Amino acid sequence: PHRAWKFIWGIMLSCNIGIQPRTRASRSGHRHRPVITCSAQADPTTSTSQPVVRSPQVRVISYNTDPSLAERCISQMSESMQDDPSTEYYCRPGTGKRFYEGAIRTTLLTYPDSPQLISVEGGTCAGIVYALPRTERPDWVVKLGSAGRLVRALMSVKPERITAGWKSSEFYESRREAIVKEHGVVLYVLVLSTERSARGQGLGSAALQALSGLADRQQVVCYVEATTLRSRALYARHGFLDLEQYTPAPGAPTTYLMWRPPTMPVQPSSDAQQDTNAGSSQADEGKSNNTNSSMGGGLFGAFQGSAAAANQRAKSRQGTAEHAGEGG
C-alpha cells in the first residue's frame, strides 16, 4: 500500500492543475480581500444603483468539519482536472475524474480531522494545502481503506505510463524532502482548481492571497508543483519563484516546481507610531483577528505539531554545533 500510495501520489502531482488566470478585465478591477465572513456596505456618498462588491468567502476545513462541502470540493476538483494535459497523458480515456476522486478523497479521509481543505465560495474554487512534514499518523483501519481507494484509482492509469508515473513519484518525494530539510515546516499546495464557469473571476487569487498572508504571519515557506504555464504565471503573481522544471519522459507535460519565501511582517519604527491612530490600529487588529480566526485557527493549527518538531530539531542541531565548536 505504501508504494502504491507513492505511485498514485506521483501521478496526481504530475496532473496537478492550477487556477486559470483572471481575464484582462477582471485583473483591472477590484482586488478581492479573502475573509471567512463576507459583508459589504454601500458607500452613502455614492449612488444606490452602484453594485456592491463583496469579497469571496474563504474557508479552511477538515473533511469531518463539513462532509457535504468537502464532497462538493472533491467533485469540483475532479471535474476541473480533466482538462489538464497531464490527465490525458496518464489516465485512460474517460477515467480521469474517477482517478482524481479516488486520490483526493483518499487524501482527505486519511486525515479526516486535519484542516487541509480550502474552499472559496462554497467549493467553486477548492484546493488541498497542508504542512510538511506531516505529523499525523492514521491507524491501520484508515490505511486499509486508503489502500483500497488507491488501488481503484490505479486502474485508471494507462499501463504504458506506469514507469513515468513511478519515476515522477520518486522525483517529487525527493524534492519535497529536500525543501523540508532546508526550511523546516513548509506549506505545501497539493492542488488548487476552479470550476470552469467561474474561472477568470479571481477566486484562485483570493485563495492564494489568504494562504500567502498566513504564511507570512507564520514565517513559513510555501511550495507547489504547477503543471501549466498559466498556473505557473498565477503562482508567480503571488510571489512564487521557480526552482526547476521537470519532464518525466519525452512527450510528457512539464511540471514547474516553485516556492515562495515568506516576507517579513511590517514592524512599527518607534513607540510613537504604535500610539498613533489608536482607533485605526484597533480596527486593523480586528480585521487581522477575523482572518486568523477563519484561517489560522484551522490551517495553521495543523502547523503547531510540525513547527514544534522542526524547531526542536533545529535547536538540537544548533546545540550540537555549538558544543562541537567549544570542543574544537
XYZ file of C-alpha atoms in Angstrom:
328
model
C 0.000 0.000 0.000
C 2.847 2.409 0.762
C 4.427 2.043 -2.669
C 1.017 2.177 -4.347
C 0.360 5.415 -2.459
C 3.677 6.880 -3.671
C 2.876 5.900 -7.247
C -0.624 7.416 -7.215
C 0.774 10.485 -5.488
C 3.369 10.954 -8.199
C 0.776 10.791 -10.957
C -1.567 13.069 -9.040
C 1.205 15.617 -8.609
C 2.065 15.358 -12.281
C -1.603 16.117 -13.061
C -1.868 18.929 -10.535
C -3.880 21.707 -12.143
C -3.673 25.384 -11.240
C -6.311 28.080 -11.319
C -6.875 29.740 -14.654
C -5.573 33.324 -14.586
C -8.032 36.152 -14.405
C -9.089 37.826 -17.602
C -7.689 41.222 -18.524
C -10.948 42.884 -17.493
C -11.029 41.226 -14.079
C -7.330 41.949 -13.452
C -8.000 45.637 -13.837
C -10.921 45.544 -11.464
C -11.400 45.032 -7.757
C -8.767 43.021 -5.903
C -10.602 40.638 -3.627
C -9.753 40.521 0.037
C -10.444 36.970 1.255
C -12.271 36.709 4.561
C -14.321 33.975 6.147
C -17.412 36.095 6.657
C -18.233 38.399 3.811
C -20.182 41.559 4.330
C -20.245 44.717 2.266
C -21.833 48.074 2.923
C -22.622 50.662 0.299
C -20.837 53.974 0.425
C -23.514 56.552 1.340
C -21.792 59.140 -0.869
C -22.284 57.045 -3.989
C -25.387 56.239 -5.939
C -27.511 53.419 -4.593
C -27.620 51.935 -8.072
C -23.894 51.224 -7.959
C -23.301 47.489 -7.401
C -21.736 46.466 -4.095
C -18.627 44.324 -4.459
C -18.045 41.752 -1.765
C -15.004 39.627 -1.016
C -15.049 35.909 -1.778
C -15.794 33.633 1.152
C -12.711 31.603 2.046
C -12.869 28.658 4.441
C -10.332 26.091 5.585
C -11.896 22.917 6.934
C -11.267 19.245 7.560
C -13.397 16.597 5.909
C -15.220 15.898 9.171
C -15.943 19.584 9.751
C -18.345 19.757 6.803
C -18.598 16.491 4.828
C -21.136 17.878 2.349
C -18.898 20.829 1.449
C -15.893 18.509 1.301
C -17.687 16.257 -1.191
C -18.669 19.308 -3.229
C -14.993 20.317 -3.362
C -13.918 16.790 -4.315
C -16.425 16.720 -7.169
C -15.389 20.145 -8.443
C -11.644 19.417 -8.295
C -12.053 16.041 -10.014
C -14.181 17.548 -12.770
C -11.916 20.568 -13.286
C -8.746 18.499 -13.596
C -9.964 16.651 -16.646
C -8.785 19.434 -18.960
C -5.229 19.311 -17.612
C -2.735 17.982 -20.193
C -1.291 15.511 -17.703
C -4.689 13.855 -17.246
C -4.746 12.871 -20.904
C -1.144 11.704 -20.685
C -1.543 9.437 -17.647
C -5.191 8.357 -17.494
C -7.178 6.110 -19.780
C -9.909 7.936 -21.763
C -12.949 8.722 -19.645
C -11.330 7.738 -16.327
C -9.696 10.989 -15.257
C -12.494 12.080 -12.949
C -12.634 8.676 -11.281
C -8.888 8.747 -10.745
C -8.937 12.124 -9.056
C -11.991 11.383 -6.975
C -10.211 8.357 -5.538
C -6.904 10.129 -4.979
C -8.358 13.311 -3.479
C -10.861 11.514 -1.275
C -8.047 9.281 -0.023
C -6.022 12.341 0.985
C -8.916 13.860 2.906
C -10.139 10.654 4.557
C -6.667 9.503 5.559
C -6.527 12.651 7.712
C -10.249 13.365 8.247
C -9.728 15.797 11.133
C -6.850 17.711 9.548
C -7.808 21.219 8.293
C -6.283 20.806 4.831
C -9.181 21.631 2.506
C -9.509 25.229 1.347
C -12.847 26.279 -0.145
C -13.704 29.543 -1.869
C -17.345 30.425 -2.479
C -18.745 27.093 -1.365
C -16.295 24.939 -3.293
C -16.418 26.866 -6.569
C -12.668 27.109 -6.072
C -11.041 24.465 -3.908
C -7.651 23.082 -3.026
C -5.713 20.882 -0.655
C -2.978 22.522 1.395
C -1.126 21.070 4.358
C 2.055 21.336 6.377
C 5.140 19.249 5.644
C 6.383 17.190 7.356
C 3.079 15.583 8.321
C 2.910 14.658 11.983
C -0.452 12.838 11.962
C -0.323 9.049 11.979
C -3.509 7.334 10.721
C -4.420 3.975 12.257
C -4.391 0.696 10.346
C -8.131 0.760 9.598
C -7.762 4.121 7.862
C -4.696 2.902 5.990
C -6.589 -0.184 4.792
C -9.418 1.946 3.418
C -6.924 4.268 1.758
C -5.163 1.341 0.093
C -8.445 0.133 -1.404
C -9.259 3.554 -2.868
C -5.756 3.879 -4.276
C -5.931 0.506 -5.986
C -9.193 1.515 -7.663
C -7.635 4.808 -8.741
C -4.611 2.947 -10.106
C -6.887 1.080 -12.513
C -7.458 4.378 -14.352
C -3.782 4.730 -15.307
C -2.564 3.770 -18.769
C -0.294 0.708 -18.452
C 2.351 2.291 -20.675
C 2.520 5.308 -18.322
C 3.230 3.354 -15.146
C 7.006 3.766 -15.456
C 6.739 7.531 -15.933
C 4.321 7.746 -13.002
C 6.635 5.816 -10.740
C 9.591 7.936 -11.791
C 7.593 11.078 -11.050
C 6.618 9.875 -7.583
C 10.236 9.296 -6.625
C 11.309 12.660 -8.023
C 8.605 14.711 -6.281
C 9.143 12.957 -2.982
C 12.873 13.704 -3.082
C 12.221 17.377 -3.827
C 9.709 17.717 -1.007
C 12.121 16.088 1.408
C 14.866 18.473 0.277
C 12.833 21.649 0.776
C 11.646 20.472 4.202
C 15.222 19.691 5.182
C 16.313 23.168 4.156
C 13.409 25.225 5.520
C 11.766 23.138 8.240
C 7.980 23.453 8.141
C 6.655 24.014 4.605
C 3.146 24.923 3.477
C 2.515 22.550 0.579
C -0.116 23.364 -2.053
C -1.032 19.932 -3.386
C -3.791 21.056 -5.717
C -5.901 24.126 -6.481
C -8.673 24.310 -9.071
C -11.674 26.400 -10.081
C -14.954 25.414 -11.650
C -14.831 26.087 -15.383
C -17.774 28.503 -15.385
C -16.185 30.616 -12.616
C -12.673 30.915 -13.984
C -11.307 34.375 -14.504
C -13.148 35.845 -11.506
C -10.206 35.993 -9.100
C -11.237 33.101 -6.845
C -7.868 31.401 -7.165
C -6.155 34.672 -6.336
C -8.363 35.023 -3.257
C -7.221 31.612 -2.036
C -3.561 32.361 -2.675
C -3.794 35.797 -1.076
C -5.185 34.224 2.076
C -2.562 31.481 2.135
C 0.281 33.893 1.421
C -0.808 36.208 4.210
C -0.959 33.361 6.690
C 2.422 32.032 5.575
C 3.912 35.480 6.095
C 2.477 35.777 9.585
C 3.793 32.332 10.460
C 7.072 32.929 8.567
C 6.926 29.640 6.668
C 7.813 28.721 3.094
C 5.170 27.738 0.526
C 5.806 25.101 -2.142
C 3.838 23.973 -5.203
C 4.214 21.901 -8.376
C 2.471 23.743 -11.234
C 1.719 21.855 -14.422
C 0.789 24.575 -16.897
C 2.296 27.894 -17.907
C -0.943 29.626 -16.903
C -0.935 28.197 -13.406
C 2.763 28.955 -13.151
C 2.005 32.599 -14.011
C -0.727 32.719 -11.373
C 1.580 31.485 -8.637
C 4.306 33.860 -9.814
C 1.936 36.802 -9.366
C 1.605 35.796 -5.731
C 5.317 35.672 -5.009
C 6.229 32.111 -6.009
C 9.658 31.662 -7.577
C 10.899 28.981 -9.972
C 13.022 26.187 -8.531
C 13.310 23.858 -11.515
C 11.370 22.224 -14.335
C 10.717 18.517 -14.616
C 9.587 16.356 -17.541
C 9.390 12.646 -16.569
C 9.521 11.289 -20.135
C 9.654 12.512 -23.741
C 6.246 13.864 -24.678
C 5.101 14.211 -21.069
C 3.876 17.567 -19.780
C 6.397 19.696 -17.913
C 5.944 20.432 -14.217
C 7.219 23.688 -12.702
C 8.472 23.391 -9.143
C 8.018 26.693 -7.318
C 8.491 28.057 -3.835
C 7.504 31.221 -2.023
C 9.730 32.645 0.729
C 7.833 34.476 3.470
C 8.010 38.235 3.562
C 8.938 39.868 6.833
C 5.991 41.297 8.769
C 5.916 45.081 8.951
C 7.174 46.361 12.324
C 6.492 49.831 13.774
C 9.598 52.037 13.597
C 9.040 53.639 17.023
C 6.877 53.547 20.111
C 5.291 56.788 18.980
C 3.985 55.119 15.853
C 2.390 52.408 17.960
C 0.442 55.019 19.894
C -0.628 56.979 16.815
C -4.035 56.421 15.278
C -5.134 54.068 18.037
C -8.618 53.789 16.661
C -7.348 52.846 13.230
C -4.938 50.311 14.732
C -7.724 48.673 16.706
C -9.813 48.406 13.572
C -6.918 46.840 11.652
C -6.312 44.426 14.515
C -9.934 43.388 14.384
C -9.641 42.644 10.676
C -6.483 40.643 11.297
C -8.114 38.662 14.051
C -11.030 37.892 11.768
C -8.682 36.418 9.186
C -6.727 34.491 11.806
C -9.851 33.040 13.339
C -11.091 31.791 9.995
C -7.824 30.567 8.518
C -5.149 30.482 11.181
C -7.288 28.597 13.665
C -7.815 25.931 11.027
C -4.991 25.502 8.543
C -2.214 26.763 10.746
C -3.499 24.854 13.715
C -2.039 21.898 11.851
C 1.317 23.670 11.831
C 1.717 23.585 15.593
C 2.892 19.992 15.851
C 5.110 20.211 12.765
C 6.557 23.553 13.800
C 7.337 22.340 17.295
C 9.091 19.271 15.937
C 11.044 21.289 13.359
C 12.085 23.874 15.942
C 13.202 21.155 18.304
C 15.339 19.594 15.575
C 16.836 22.982 14.734
C 17.700 23.665 18.374
C 19.219 20.219 18.682
C 21.410 20.792 15.604
C 22.419 24.221 16.876
C 23.318 22.822 20.273
C 25.387 20.094 18.708
C 27.212 22.614 16.512
C 27.944 24.906 19.461
C 29.188 22.001 21.510
C 31.463 20.892 18.685
C 32.766 24.441 18.343
C 33.608 24.653 22.048
C 35.323 21.308 21.886
C 37.392 22.338 18.825
